[in-house]
CSV table of C-alpha atoms and ligand atoms in Angstrom, one decimal:
chain,number,residue,atom,x,y,z
S,1500,UNK,CA,-20.5,1.0,30.5
S,1501,UNK,CA,-22.0,4.6,31.4
S,1502,UNK,CA,-23.1,7.3,28.9
S,1503,UNK,CA,-23.0,10.8,30.3
S,1504,UNK,CA,-23.4,14.1,29.5
S,1505,UNK,CA,-20.9,17.2,30.3
S,1506,UNK,CA,-21.5,20.9,29.9
S,1507,UNK,CA,-19.0,22.9,28.4
S,1508,UNK,CA,-17.1,24.2,31.4
S,1509,UNK,CA,-16.5,20.1,31.9
S,1510,UNK,CA,-18.8,19.2,34.7
S,1511,UNK,CA,-20.9,15.9,34.0
S,1512,UNK,CA,-23.2,13.7,35.7
S,1513,UNK,CA,-25.1,10.6,34.8
S,1514,UNK,CA,-28.7,12.0,34.7
S,1515,UNK,CA,-29.5,14.4,32.0
S,1516,UNK,CA,-30.7,14.3,28.9
S,1517,UNK,CA,-30.8,11.6,26.6
S,1518,UNK,CA,-28.0,11.2,23.4
S,1519,UNK,CA,-30.4,11.8,20.9
S,1520,UNK,CA,-31.8,14.5,22.8
S,1521,UNK,CA,-28.1,15.9,22.8
S,1522,UNK,CA,-27.1,15.5,19.8
S,1523,UNK,CA,-30.2,17.5,18.5
S,1524,UNK,CA,-29.2,19.8,21.1
S,1525,UNK,CA,-25.7,19.9,19.9
S,1526,UNK,CA,-27.2,20.9,16.8
S,1527,UNK,CA,-29.3,23.4,17.5
S,1528,UNK,CA,-27.5,25.0,19.3
S,1529,UNK,CA,-24.8,24.6,16.6
S,1530,UNK,CA,-27.1,26.1,14.4
S,1531,UNK,CA,-27.5,29.3,16.4
S,1532,UNK,CA,-23.8,29.9,17.0
S,1533,UNK,CA,-23.1,30.3,13.3
S,1534,UNK,CA,-26.1,32.7,12.9
S,1535,UNK,CA,-25.3,34.4,16.8
S,1536,UNK,CA,-21.9,34.2,16.9
S,1537,UNK,CA,-21.6,31.8,19.9
S,1538,UNK,CA,-18.6,29.8,19.4
S,1539,UNK,CA,-18.7,28.6,23.2
S,1540,UNK,CA,-21.5,26.7,22.8
S,1541,UNK,CA,-19.8,24.1,20.5
S,1542,UNK,CA,-18.5,23.2,23.5
S,1543,UNK,CA,-21.3,21.5,24.2
S,1544,UNK,CA,-19.7,17.7,24.0
S,1545,UNK,CA,-20.8,14.1,24.6
S,1546,UNK,CA,-18.5,11.8,26.0
S,1547,UNK,CA,-19.3,8.3,26.7
S,1548,UNK,CA,-16.9,5.9,28.7
S,1549,UNK,CA,-16.4,2.8,27.8
S,1550,UNK,CA,-15.7,0.2,31.0
S,1551,UNK,CA,-12.0,-1.4,30.7
S,1552,UNK,CA,-12.0,-4.3,29.0
S,1553,UNK,CA,-10.8,-6.9,26.7
S,1554,UNK,CA,-10.4,-4.3,24.2
S,1555,UNK,CA,-9.4,-1.5,26.1
S,1556,UNK,CA,-5.8,-0.5,25.5
S,1557,UNK,CA,-3.9,1.7,28.0
S,1558,UNK,CA,-2.2,4.9,26.4
S,1559,UNK,CA,-0.3,6.2,29.7
S,1560,UNK,CA,1.9,4.3,30.8
S,1561,UNK,CA,6.3,4.3,30.4
S,1562,UNK,CA,6.0,2.9,27.4
S,1563,UNK,CA,4.0,4.3,24.1
S,1564,UNK,CA,1.4,1.3,23.5
S,1565,UNK,CA,1.7,0.3,19.6
S,1566,UNK,CA,4.9,-1.1,20.0
S,1567,UNK,CA,4.9,-4.1,21.4
S,1568,UNK,CA,1.2,-4.3,22.1
S,1569,UNK,CA,0.0,-8.0,20.6
S,1570,UNK,CA,-0.9,-6.6,16.6
S,1571,UNK,CA,-4.3,-5.4,16.2
S,1572,UNK,CA,-6.5,-6.0,13.0
S,1573,UNK,CA,-5.7,-2.5,11.5
S,1574,UNK,CA,-3.3,0.0,11.1
S,1575,UNK,CA,-3.6,3.9,9.5
S,1576,UNK,CA,-0.1,5.5,9.9
S,1577,UNK,CA,0.2,9.3,9.0
S,1578,UNK,CA,2.9,11.8,8.6
S,1579,UNK,CA,2.5,15.9,9.5
S,1580,UNK,CA,4.5,18.9,8.8
S,1581,UNK,CA,4.5,21.9,10.5
S,1582,UNK,CA,3.5,25.3,9.6
S,1583,UNK,CA,5.0,27.6,12.9
S,1584,UNK,CA,7.7,28.9,14.0
S,1585,UNK,CA,6.6,28.8,17.5
S,1586,UNK,CA,7.3,26.1,20.1
S,1587,UNK,CA,4.3,27.4,21.8
S,1588,UNK,CA,1.9,26.0,19.2
S,1589,UNK,CA,3.9,22.9,18.7
S,1590,UNK,CA,3.5,22.1,22.8
S,1591,UNK,CA,-0.7,23.3,21.9
S,1592,UNK,CA,-1.0,20.2,19.6
S,1593,UNK,CA,1.4,17.9,21.0
S,1594,UNK,CA,-0.8,18.1,24.6
S,1595,UNK,CA,-4.4,18.0,22.9
S,1596,UNK,CA,-3.3,15.1,20.6
S,1597,UNK,CA,-2.5,13.0,23.1
S,1598,UNK,CA,-5.3,14.3,25.3
S,1599,UNK,CA,-7.5,13.3,22.3
S,1600,UNK,CA,-5.6,10.9,21.8
S,1601,UNK,CA,-5.9,9.3,25.5
S,1602,UNK,CA,-10.3,9.6,24.9
S,1603,UNK,CA,-10.4,8.1,21.8
S,1604,UNK,CA,-8.0,4.7,23.2
S,1605,UNK,CA,-11.2,4.5,26.1
S,1606,UNK,CA,-13.4,4.3,23.3
S,1607,UNK,CA,-14.9,8.0,24.9
S,1608,UNK,CA,-17.3,10.0,22.3
S,1609,UNK,CA,-15.5,12.9,21.8
S,1610,UNK,CA,-15.9,16.7,20.7
S,1611,UNK,CA,-12.4,17.3,18.8
S,1612,UNK,CA,-11.7,20.7,20.2
S,1613,UNK,CA,-10.7,23.2,16.7
S,1614,UNK,CA,-7.2,24.7,17.7
S,1615,UNK,CA,-7.1,28.4,16.4
S,1616,UNK,CA,-3.6,29.4,17.0
S,1617,UNK,CA,-4.4,32.9,18.5
S,1618,UNK,CA,-2.4,34.6,16.4
S,1619,UNK,CA,-3.2,32.9,12.8
S,1620,UNK,CA,-6.5,34.0,11.2
S,1621,UNK,CA,-7.4,32.4,8.2
S,1622,UNK,CA,-11.2,31.1,6.2
S,1623,UNK,CA,-10.2,27.8,7.0
S,1624,UNK,CA,-9.8,28.4,10.7
S,1625,UNK,CA,-12.3,30.4,11.0
S,1626,UNK,CA,-14.9,27.6,9.6
S,1627,UNK,CA,-13.7,24.8,12.1
S,1628,UNK,CA,-13.6,26.6,14.5
S,1629,UNK,CA,-17.1,27.3,14.7
S,1630,UNK,CA,-18.0,23.4,13.5
S,1631,UNK,CA,-21.2,22.1,15.2
S,1632,UNK,CA,-20.7,18.5,15.4
S,1633,UNK,CA,-20.2,16.5,18.9
S,1634,UNK,CA,-19.1,14.1,16.9
S,1635,UNK,CA,-18.3,12.4,13.4
S,1636,UNK,CA,-20.6,9.7,14.8
S,1637,UNK,CA,-18.9,8.0,12.5
S,1638,UNK,CA,-16.8,5.3,15.3
S,1639,UNK,CA,-19.8,5.6,17.6
S,1640,UNK,CA,-20.6,2.3,19.7
S,1641,UNK,CA,-17.8,0.5,17.7
S,1642,UNK,CA,-16.3,0.0,21.0
S,1643,UNK,CA,-12.4,1.0,22.0
S,1644,UNK,CA,-11.5,-2.1,19.8
S,1645,UNK,CA,-8.5,-1.9,20.7
S,1646,UNK,CA,-7.0,1.0,19.8
S,1647,UNK,CA,-3.8,3.0,20.3
S,1648,UNK,CA,-2.3,5.9,19.1
S,1649,UNK,CA,2.1,6.3,19.0
S,1650,UNK,CA,2.9,9.5,18.1
S,1651,UNK,CA,6.9,10.1,16.6
S,1652,UNK,CA,8.5,12.9,16.2
S,1653,UNK,CA,10.8,13.0,13.0
S,1654,UNK,CA,14.2,15.2,12.5
S,1655,UNK,CA,12.8,18.3,11.0
S,1656,UNK,CA,11.1,18.9,14.3
S,1657,UNK,CA,14.7,19.3,15.3
S,1658,UNK,CA,16.0,20.6,12.3
S,1659,UNK,CA,14.4,22.1,9.2
S,1660,UNK,CA,16.6,23.3,6.1
S,1661,UNK,CA,19.2,23.7,9.0
S,1662,UNK,CA,17.6,25.8,10.3
S,1663,UNK,CA,16.2,25.6,14.5
S,1664,UNK,CA,13.0,26.7,14.5
S,1665,UNK,CA,11.7,25.5,17.6
S,1666,UNK,CA,15.8,25.7,19.8
S,1667,UNK,CA,15.2,22.1,20.6
S,1668,UNK,CA,18.3,21.1,17.6
S,1669,UNK,CA,20.4,20.1,20.8
S,1670,UNK,CA,18.8,18.0,21.9
S,1671,UNK,CA,17.9,16.4,18.3
S,1672,UNK,CA,19.0,12.1,19.1
S,1673,UNK,CA,22.1,11.2,16.9
S,1674,UNK,CA,19.9,7.5,17.3
S,1675,UNK,CA,16.9,9.7,14.8
S,1676,UNK,CA,19.2,9.1,11.7
S,1677,UNK,CA,18.8,10.3,8.3
S,1678,UNK,CA,19.1,6.8,6.4
S,1679,UNK,CA,21.5,6.2,3.3
S,1680,UNK,CA,20.5,5.2,0.0
S,1681,UNK,CA,20.3,2.1,-0.4
S,1682,UNK,CA,20.6,-0.1,-3.8
S,1683,UNK,CA,17.3,-0.7,-5.2
S,1684,UNK,CA,15.3,2.2,-3.5
S,1685,UNK,CA,13.3,3.7,-5.5
S,1686,UNK,CA,11.1,5.9,-2.2
S,1687,UNK,CA,8.8,8.7,-3.2
S,1688,UNK,CA,9.3,11.7,-1.4
S,1689,UNK,CA,6.1,12.6,-1.2
S,1690,UNK,CA,5.1,9.2,0.4
S,1691,UNK,CA,8.1,9.1,2.7
S,1692,UNK,CA,9.3,11.4,6.4
S,1693,UNK,CA,7.4,13.8,7.7
S,1694,UNK,CA,7.7,16.1,11.2
S,1695,UNK,CA,5.1,14.3,12.7
S,1696,UNK,CA,4.6,11.0,12.4
S,1697,UNK,CA,1.1,9.0,13.9
S,1698,UNK,CA,0.7,5.7,13.9
S,1699,UNK,CA,-3.4,4.3,14.4
S,1700,UNK,CA,-4.0,0.9,15.6
S,1701,UNK,CA,-6.9,-1.1,16.6
S,1702,UNK,CA,-10.1,-4.1,15.6
S,1703,UNK,CA,-12.0,-2.1,13.4
S,1704,UNK,CA,-10.3,0.2,10.5
S,1705,UNK,CA,-12.9,2.7,11.0
S,1706,UNK,CA,-12.6,3.4,14.4
S,1707,UNK,CA,-8.6,3.2,12.9
S,1708,UNK,CA,-9.2,6.0,10.8
S,1709,UNK,CA,-11.9,7.6,12.8
S,1710,UNK,CA,-9.2,8.4,15.4
S,1711,UNK,CA,-6.5,9.7,13.1
S,1712,UNK,CA,-8.3,11.6,11.0
S,1713,UNK,CA,-10.1,13.3,14.0
S,1714,UNK,CA,-6.8,13.9,16.1
S,1715,UNK,CA,-5.6,15.6,12.5
S,1716,UNK,CA,-8.8,18.0,12.9
S,1717,UNK,CA,-7.3,19.5,16.1
S,1718,UNK,CA,-4.9,21.7,14.5
S,1719,UNK,CA,-4.7,21.4,10.6
S,1720,UNK,CA,-2.4,24.8,9.7
S,1721,UNK,CA,-0.2,24.4,12.3
S,1722,UNK,CA,0.4,20.5,11.8
S,1723,UNK,CA,-0.4,19.4,7.8
S,1724,UNK,CA,-1.1,15.6,6.4
S,1725,UNK,CA,1.9,14.7,4.5
S,1726,UNK,CA,1.0,11.4,3.7
S,1727,UNK,CA,-1.0,8.5,4.9
S,1728,UNK,CA,-1.0,4.3,4.5
S,1729,UNK,CA,-3.2,2.1,5.7
S,1730,UNK,CA,-2.7,-1.5,6.6
S,1731,UNK,CA,-3.8,-4.7,8.1
S,1732,UNK,CA,-3.4,-8.6,10.1
S,1733,UNK,CA,-5.2,-11.2,9.3
S,1734,UNK,CA,-5.8,-12.2,13.1
S,1735,UNK,CA,-3.6,-14.3,14.6
S,1736,UNK,CA,-5.9,-16.5,16.1
S,1737,UNK,CA,-4.0,-19.4,13.7
S,1738,UNK,CA,-0.7,-18.4,15.5
S,1739,UNK,CA,2.0,-16.4,13.4
S,1740,UNK,CA,-0.5,-14.2,11.1
S,1741,UNK,CA,0.8,-14.5,6.9
S,1742,UNK,CA,1.9,-11.7,5.0
S,1743,UNK,CA,0.9,-11.5,1.5
S,1744,UNK,CA,3.7,-14.4,-0.1
S,1745,UNK,CA,2.3,-16.4,2.2
S,1746,UNK,CA,4.4,-17.1,4.8
S,1747,UNK,CA,4.5,-16.6,8.4
S,1748,UNK,CA,5.6,-13.4,9.1
S,1749,UNK,CA,6.4,-12.7,13.4
S,1750,UNK,CA,7.6,-15.8,14.2
S,1751,UNK,CA,10.9,-14.4,15.8
S,1752,UNK,CA,12.4,-10.9,16.8
S,1753,UNK,CA,8.5,-9.2,16.2
S,1754,UNK,CA,6.1,-7.8,18.7
S,1755,UNK,CA,4.4,-11.0,18.9
S,1756,UNK,CA,7.7,-13.0,20.0
S,1757,UNK,CA,9.9,-10.2,20.8
S,1758,UNK,CA,13.8,-10.4,22.1
S,1759,UNK,CA,14.1,-11.0,25.6
S,1760,UNK,CA,15.8,-8.0,27.5
S,1761,UNK,CA,13.8,-5.4,25.7
S,1762,UNK,CA,15.6,-2.5,27.7
S,1763,UNK,CA,18.7,-3.9,26.2
S,1764,UNK,CA,17.2,-4.0,22.5
S,1765,UNK,CA,14.4,-1.7,21.5
S,1766,UNK,CA,13.5,0.7,24.6
S,1767,UNK,CA,15.8,3.9,25.1
S,1768,UNK,CA,17.7,3.8,27.8
S,1769,UNK,CA,19.8,6.0,29.2
S,1770,UNK,CA,23.1,7.0,26.9
S,1771,UNK,CA,21.5,9.0,25.1
S,1772,UNK,CA,19.0,11.9,24.8
S,1773,UNK,CA,17.5,11.5,28.3
S,1774,UNK,CA,14.7,13.1,27.4
S,1775,UNK,CA,14.0,9.2,24.7
S,1776,UNK,CA,14.6,6.9,28.3
S,1777,UNK,CA,11.9,4.8,27.9
S,1778,UNK,CA,11.2,5.7,24.5
S,1779,UNK,CA,12.2,4.2,21.0
S,1780,UNK,CA,13.2,4.5,17.9
S,1781,UNK,CA,10.9,3.2,14.2
S,1782,UNK,CA,12.0,2.6,11.0
S,1783,UNK,CA,9.1,2.2,9.0
S,1784,UNK,CA,9.2,0.9,5.1
S,1785,UNK,CA,6.6,0.4,2.8
S,1786,UNK,CA,8.1,-2.8,0.3
S,1787,UNK,CA,5.8,-3.4,-2.8
S,1788,UNK,CA,5.9,-6.8,-3.5
S,1789,UNK,CA,5.5,-8.1,-7.4
S,1790,UNK,CA,2.7,-10.6,-6.3
S,1791,UNK,CA,2.7,-11.6,-9.9
S,1792,UNK,CA,6.3,-12.6,-10.1
S,1793,UNK,CA,6.2,-14.5,-6.9
S,1794,UNK,CA,3.3,-16.5,-7.3
S,1795,UNK,CA,4.9,-17.8,-10.7
S,1796,UNK,CA,7.7,-19.7,-8.2
S,1797,UNK,CA,7.3,-22.7,-8.2
S,1798,UNK,CA,7.3,-23.2,-3.5
S,1799,UNK,CA,10.4,-24.9,-3.1
S,1800,UNK,CA,11.8,-21.9,-4.4
S,1801,UNK,CA,9.7,-19.2,-2.0
S,1802,UNK,CA,10.9,-21.6,0.5
S,1803,UNK,CA,14.5,-21.1,-0.3
S,1804,UNK,CA,14.3,-16.9,-0.7
S,1805,UNK,CA,12.6,-17.0,2.6
S,1806,UNK,CA,14.9,-19.9,4.2
S,1807,UNK,CA,11.7,-21.5,5.7
S,1808,UNK,CA,9.3,-23.7,5.4
S,1809,UNK,CA,5.7,-22.1,3.5
S,1810,UNK,CA,3.3,-24.4,5.5
S,1811,UNK,CA,5.1,-24.7,9.3
S,1812,UNK,CA,7.2,-21.9,8.9
S,1813,UNK,CA,9.9,-24.1,10.3
S,1814,UNK,CA,13.6,-23.2,9.3
S,1815,UNK,CA,14.8,-24.9,6.2
S,1816,UNK,CA,16.9,-27.4,7.7
S,1817,UNK,CA,14.1,-27.5,11.2
S,1818,UNK,CA,10.9,-29.3,12.0
S,1819,UNK,CA,8.9,-26.4,14.0
S,1820,UNK,CA,8.5,-22.7,13.6
S,1821,UNK,CA,9.5,-22.0,16.8
S,1822,UNK,CA,13.4,-24.1,15.8
S,1823,UNK,CA,16.6,-22.2,16.0
S,1824,UNK,CA,17.8,-21.3,13.1
S,1825,UNK,CA,21.0,-23.4,12.1
S,1826,UNK,CA,23.3,-21.7,10.1
S,1827,UNK,CA,25.7,-24.4,10.0
S,1828,UNK,CA,23.7,-26.9,9.1
S,1829,UNK,CA,23.9,-28.3,5.3
S,1830,UNK,CA,22.0,-30.2,3.0
S,1831,UNK,CA,23.2,-34.1,1.8
S,1832,UNK,CA,24.1,-32.2,-1.2
S,1833,UNK,CA,26.5,-30.3,1.4
S,1834,UNK,CA,25.0,-27.1,0.9
S,1835,UNK,CA,24.0,-25.4,3.1
S,1836,UNK,CA,20.4,-26.3,4.5
S,1837,UNK,CA,19.4,-22.0,5.0
S,1838,UNK,CA,21.0,-21.0,1.3
S,1839,UNK,CA,23.7,-17.9,2.1
S,1840,UNK,CA,21.0,-15.5,0.0
S,1841,UNK,CA,18.3,-16.6,1.9
S,1842,UNK,CA,16.3,-13.8,3.9
S,1843,UNK,CA,16.0,-14.7,7.3
S,1844,UNK,CA,19.5,-15.9,7.3
S,1845,UNK,CA,21.0,-12.1,6.4
S,1846,UNK,CA,18.4,-10.9,8.6
S,1847,UNK,CA,19.2,-13.1,11.6
S,1848,UNK,CA,20.8,-11.9,14.5
S,1849,UNK,CA,23.9,-13.9,14.5
S,1850,UNK,CA,25.1,-13.0,10.6
S,1851,UNK,CA,24.8,-8.5,12.1
S,1852,UNK,CA,26.7,-9.1,15.2
S,1853,UNK,CA,23.7,-9.1,17.8
S,1854,UNK,CA,21.6,-6.6,16.2
S,1855,UNK,CA,17.9,-7.2,17.1
S,1856,UNK,CA,14.7,-5.0,15.7
S,1857,UNK,CA,11.1,-5.7,16.8
S,1858,UNK,CA,9.2,-6.2,13.5
S,1859,UNK,CA,5.7,-5.2,14.0
S,1860,UNK,CA,4.2,-6.6,10.2
S,1861,UNK,CA,1.4,-4.9,8.0
S,1862,UNK,CA,0.3,-6.0,4.8
S,1863,UNK,CA,-1.0,-3.1,2.8
S,1864,UNK,CA,-2.9,-3.1,-0.8
S,1865,UNK,CA,-3.3,0.4,-2.6
S,1866,UNK,CA,-4.8,-1.2,-5.7
S,1867,UNK,CA,-3.7,-1.8,-8.6
S,1868,UNK,CA,-1.8,0.1,-11.7
S,1869,UNK,CA,-0.6,-0.1,-15.4
S,1870,UNK,CA,2.5,-1.3,-16.3
S,1871,UNK,CA,3.3,-1.7,-19.9
S,1872,UNK,CA,6.9,-3.8,-21.2
S,1873,UNK,CA,8.0,-2.2,-24.0
S,1874,UNK,CA,9.3,-5.6,-25.6
S,1875,UNK,CA,8.2,-8.4,-26.9
S,1876,UNK,CA,5.3,-9.2,-26.2
S,1877,UNK,CA,4.3,-5.7,-26.3
S,1878,UNK,CA,1.6,-5.9,-23.5
S,1879,UNK,CA,-0.6,-3.7,-21.4
S,1880,UNK,CA,-1.0,-5.4,-18.1
S,1881,UNK,CA,-2.4,-4.5,-13.9
S,1882,UNK,CA,-0.2,-5.2,-11.3
S,1883,UNK,CA,-1.1,-4.6,-7.7
S,1884,UNK,CA,0.4,-2.2,-5.3
S,1885,UNK,CA,0.6,-4.3,-2.4
S,1886,UNK,CA,3.3,-5.8,0.3
S,1887,UNK,CA,4.4,-4.8,3.3
S,1888,UNK,CA,4.4,-1.8,5.8
S,1889,UNK,CA,7.7,-3.1,7.8
S,1890,UNK,CA,7.7,-0.9,11.0
S,1891,UNK,CA,10.8,-2.1,12.8
S,1892,UNK,CA,11.3,-0.2,16.2
S,1893,UNK,CA,14.8,-1.0,17.7
S,1894,UNK,CA,17.4,1.0,20.1
S,1895,UNK,CA,19.4,2.1,17.7
S,1896,UNK,CA,18.5,2.6,14.0
S,1897,UNK,CA,22.3,2.5,13.4
S,1898,UNK,CA,23.3,-0.2,14.2
S,1899,UNK,CA,20.0,-2.7,13.8
S,1900,UNK,CA,18.4,-1.1,10.8
S,1901,UNK,CA,21.0,0.1,8.4
S,1902,UNK,CA,23.1,-2.8,9.1
S,1903,UNK,CA,21.3,-5.5,8.8
S,1904,UNK,CA,18.9,-3.4,5.8
S,1905,UNK,CA,23.0,-2.6,4.2
S,1906,UNK,CA,23.2,-6.1,3.8
S,1907,UNK,CA,19.9,-7.6,2.6
S,1908,UNK,CA,19.9,-4.7,0.4
S,1909,UNK,CA,22.3,-6.1,-1.7
S,1910,UNK,CA,22.6,-9.9,-1.5
S,1911,UNK,CA,18.5,-10.6,-0.4
S,1912,UNK,CA,17.0,-12.9,-2.9
S,1913,UNK,CA,14.1,-10.9,-1.9
S,1914,UNK,CA,15.5,-8.2,-3.1
S,1915,UNK,CA,14.5,-10.1,-6.9
S,1916,UNK,CA,10.6,-9.7,-5.7
S,1917,UNK,CA,10.5,-6.5,-3.5
S,1918,UNK,CA,11.3,-2.7,-3.9
S,1919,UNK,CA,11.0,-0.2,-0.8
S,1920,UNK,CA,9.3,2.7,-2.3
S,1921,UNK,CA,8.6,4.7,0.9
S,1922,UNK,CA,10.8,5.5,4.5
S,1923,UNK,CA,10.8,7.3,7.1
S,1924,UNK,CA,12.1,6.8,11.0
S,1925,UNK,CA,10.5,8.7,13.2
S,1926,UNK,CA,11.7,8.6,17.5
S,1927,UNK,CA,8.6,7.4,19.7
S,1928,UNK,CA,9.1,9.3,22.9
S,1929,UNK,CA,8.3,7.2,26.1
S,1930,UNK,CA,4.1,7.5,27.2
S,1931,UNK,CA,3.1,9.9,28.8
S,1932,UNK,CA,2.7,8.7,32.6
S,1933,UNK,CA,-1.7,9.9,33.5
S,1934,UNK,CA,-3.9,12.4,32.8
S,1935,UNK,CA,-2.5,15.4,31.9
S,1936,UNK,CA,0.5,14.3,31.0
S,1937,UNK,CA,1.4,14.5,26.7
S,1938,UNK,CA,3.7,12.6,25.1
S,1939,UNK,CA,7.0,15.4,24.3
S,1940,UNK,CA,6.4,16.2,27.8
S,1941,UNK,CA,10.4,15.4,28.3
S,1942,UNK,CA,11.4,17.1,25.4
S,1943,UNK,CA,9.5,20.4,25.9
S,1944,UNK,CA,8.5,20.9,29.1
H,1339,HEM,C1,8.8,-7.2,1.5
H,1339,HEM,C2,9.9,-7.6,2.6
H,1339,HEM,C3,9.5,-8.1,3.5
H,1339,HEM,C4,9.4,-9.6,3.7
H,1339,HEM,C5,8.0,-9.8,2.8
H,1339,HEM,C6,10.1,-10.7,4.7
H,1339,HEM,C7,9.7,-11.7,5.0
H,1339,HEM,C8,10.1,-12.0,6.0
H,1339,HEM,C9,10.0,-13.2,7.2
H,1339,HEM,C10,9.0,-15.2,6.0
H,1339,HEM,C11,10.3,-14.0,8.0
H,1339,HEM,C12,11.1,-15.2,8.5
H,1339,HEM,C13,10.1,-15.0,9.7
H,1339,HEM,C14,9.9,-14.4,10.9
H,1339,HEM,O1,11.0,-14.7,11.6
H,1339,HEM,O2,8.8,-13.2,10.8
H,1339,HEM,C15,11.5,-12.5,7.9
H,1339,HEM,C16,12.5,-12.3,9.2
H,1339,HEM,C17,12.8,-11.4,9.4
H,1339,HEM,N1,12.7,-10.0,8.3
H,1339,HEM,FE1,11.9,-9.3,6.9
H,1339,HEM,N2,11.3,-9.7,5.2
H,1339,HEM,C18,10.9,-8.5,4.6
H,1339,HEM,C19,12.3,-7.1,4.7
H,1339,HEM,C20,12.5,-6.9,5.7
H,1339,HEM,C21,13.2,-5.2,5.7
H,1339,HEM,C22,13.0,-4.6,5.5
H,1339,HEM,C23,14.0,-5.8,7.4
H,1339,HEM,C24,15.4,-5.5,7.7
H,1339,HEM,C25,16.1,-4.5,7.3
H,1339,HEM,C26,13.9,-7.6,7.7
H,1339,HEM,C27,14.0,-8.2,8.4
H,1339,HEM,C28,13.9,-9.2,9.3
H,1339,HEM,C29,13.8,-10.1,10.3
H,1339,HEM,C30,15.2,-9.5,11.7
H,1339,HEM,C31,13.7,-11.2,10.7
H,1339,HEM,C32,13.9,-12.5,11.8
H,1339,HEM,C33,15.7,-12.7,11.7
H,1339,HEM,C34,15.6,-13.8,13.1
H,1339,HEM,O3,15.5,-12.4,14.0
H,1339,HEM,O4,16.0,-14.2,12.9
H,1339,HEM,N3,12.7,-7.8,6.7
H,1339,HEM,N4,11.2,-11.5,7.3
């Protein structure tokens, strides 16, 4: 790892004052800047470059990272509302988001460039403009931690209250669907949807949160946070990670074990909007698990709900986790080995005209809430608000998530233990091709 100092003009050299000196200098200059109004001094920053290694995931490429990237242990996802009618401001936000995401993925220590639109002058932008921090430092020296930042676009970027705010309504992909209401949905609108989306994943939660909050800080008055959600995954060193129900989750059709032909199932091709080629579509659902209820169910009954064995992850009727699902197999009593209402059966491509979703599962734990039973024995208790962050990537949600979840919402035995509480669909554009390029360039340029 080499460390060097960048001046405000962007020139860099390996020699110069020590990092500590520069930090002190930055603070001093910052102080002077506040007093004297010399805002340019704030541009002083330190760049700390990490050599590419095992813990660096590339930001640039044909596809964005964080889709088929081997699952990291933490995620923070966030959605933003756009408070502007200026196409130029949206472009500027996206340019800066990409540049900062690339730097953070390299593990660079960066000054967050505060974006202040020319025609906006308010107390908040003035305050942030004279911010003196070179780097908030909470992720300093932790390393890149395999950070990926994935950028997405919601329907609101194209059409908001029927208005074509940025002159791009005609470029809205048909695949970017408005989901129908599914049986059992209890969605919180404040935790759903959004004009823009960020998914940061990495092996250190502080690095991941640092990425989200640094990027969100670039343009708070143009792209304002709408909601955030934190998730985690156990290390997959022991094999397929287990979800909070104790079952292996990600055995097939996941980022860890993707389908064979990603060009046919995951990446957008030549059929739809040209600017999306190499991108994909994300359906996000926050799904609460009734863990207290689930824990009372005997393991053989849990296995019938999922359609797989709990310890090995093998399909019922099979013996190995990676055995193919045999949906025709019957037990000695003549009933299907994998019950008709089992989750694995109802979600399988064989039951859904071959439809495939590449799942990237994280658990979430939002603490506890109190519930009151208003019938005997009239008790009050705490229950977990915990479950699954379903992040499902696919070429076309109209052919994958919508029909699959329509079937699941009605027949899946798992519904007795789960509730969908938040939802969103985002177009995930192709990756930025290299330094100077940005995610969204294919749409706006
Ligand atoms: C809390 C809710 C959920 C839990 C606990 C859960 C759990 C599981 C488990 C344990 C498996 C079997 C292991 C594996 O193949 O990875 C599985 C498979 C699968 N699930 Fe879910 N799941 C949930 C929600 C959903 C939703 C909402 C969908 C999509 C609409 C979905 C789609 C799938 C698919 C496509 C498979 C793979 C089936 C195959 O390719 O044969 N799951 N899920």
